[in-house]
Coordinates of C-alpha atoms in Angstrom, one line a residue:
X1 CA 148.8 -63.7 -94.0
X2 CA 152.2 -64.2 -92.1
X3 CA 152.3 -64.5 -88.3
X4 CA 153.4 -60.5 -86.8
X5 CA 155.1 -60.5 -83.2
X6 CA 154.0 -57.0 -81.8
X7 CA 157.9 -54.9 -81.4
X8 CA 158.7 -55.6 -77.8
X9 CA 160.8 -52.9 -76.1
X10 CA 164.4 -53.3 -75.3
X11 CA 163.5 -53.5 -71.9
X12 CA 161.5 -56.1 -72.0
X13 CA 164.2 -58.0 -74.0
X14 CA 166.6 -57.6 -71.0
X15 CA 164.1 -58.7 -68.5
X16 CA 163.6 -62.0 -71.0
X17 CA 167.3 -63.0 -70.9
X18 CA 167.4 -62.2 -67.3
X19 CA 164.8 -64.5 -66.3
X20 CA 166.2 -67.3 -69.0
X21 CA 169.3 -67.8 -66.3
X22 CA 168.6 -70.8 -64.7
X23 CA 170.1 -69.9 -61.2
X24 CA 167.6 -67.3 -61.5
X25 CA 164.7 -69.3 -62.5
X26 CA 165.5 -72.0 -59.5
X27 CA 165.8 -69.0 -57.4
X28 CA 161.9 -67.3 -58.7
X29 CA 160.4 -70.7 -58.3
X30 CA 161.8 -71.1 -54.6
X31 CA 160.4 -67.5 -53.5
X32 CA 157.2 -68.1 -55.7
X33 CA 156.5 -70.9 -52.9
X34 CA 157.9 -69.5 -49.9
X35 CA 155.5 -66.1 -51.1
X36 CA 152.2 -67.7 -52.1
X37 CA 153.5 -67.1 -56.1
X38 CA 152.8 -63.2 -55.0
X39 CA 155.6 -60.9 -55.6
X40 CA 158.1 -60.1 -52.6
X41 CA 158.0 -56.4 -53.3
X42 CA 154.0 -56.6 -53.4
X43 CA 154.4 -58.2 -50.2
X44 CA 156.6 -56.0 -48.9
X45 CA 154.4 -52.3 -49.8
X46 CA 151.8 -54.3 -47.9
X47 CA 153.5 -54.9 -45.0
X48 CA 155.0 -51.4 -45.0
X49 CA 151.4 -49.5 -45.8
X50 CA 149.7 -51.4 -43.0
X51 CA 152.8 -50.7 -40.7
X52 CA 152.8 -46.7 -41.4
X53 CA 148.9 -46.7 -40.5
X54 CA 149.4 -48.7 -37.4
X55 CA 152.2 -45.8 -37.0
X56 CA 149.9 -43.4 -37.2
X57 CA 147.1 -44.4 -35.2
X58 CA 148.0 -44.1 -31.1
X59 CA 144.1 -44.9 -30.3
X60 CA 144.7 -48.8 -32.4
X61 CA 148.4 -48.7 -30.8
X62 CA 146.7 -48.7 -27.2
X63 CA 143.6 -51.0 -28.2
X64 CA 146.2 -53.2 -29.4
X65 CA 148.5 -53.4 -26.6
X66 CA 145.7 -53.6 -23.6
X67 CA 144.0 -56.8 -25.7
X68 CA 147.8 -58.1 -26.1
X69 CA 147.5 -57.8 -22.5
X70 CA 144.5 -59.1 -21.4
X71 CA 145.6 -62.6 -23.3
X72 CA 148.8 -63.0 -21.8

């Protein structure tokens, strides 16, 4: 029975031969230390999400500040 590859969609094609450059492969290896091998964007929603609650929560805004207080 021969060997069948599953079609793979041209968009994943391009995202193959972009990732095959090798400036681009030094470059992912570099941020995949600098970021834990977790992906900047992912990062980045995280950061953001937590950032918009903290934004929308005076009552954690003032806790935060008077304990930022107290230790300095």
């Amino acid at each position: 029975m021969p060997d069948i590859a599953p079609p793979v969609a041209p968009a994943m094609q391009d995202i193959a031969r972009a990732t095959s450059d090798p400036l681009d492969q030094l470059f992912h290896a570099s941020e995949a230390r600098f970021t834990g091998s977790l992906s900047p964007v992912s990062l980045t929603l995280a950061y953001l999400d937590w950032a918009l609650h903290l934004a929308n929560a005076p009552g954690r805004q003032l806790e935060l500040a008077r304990e930022a207080g107290r230790q300095w």
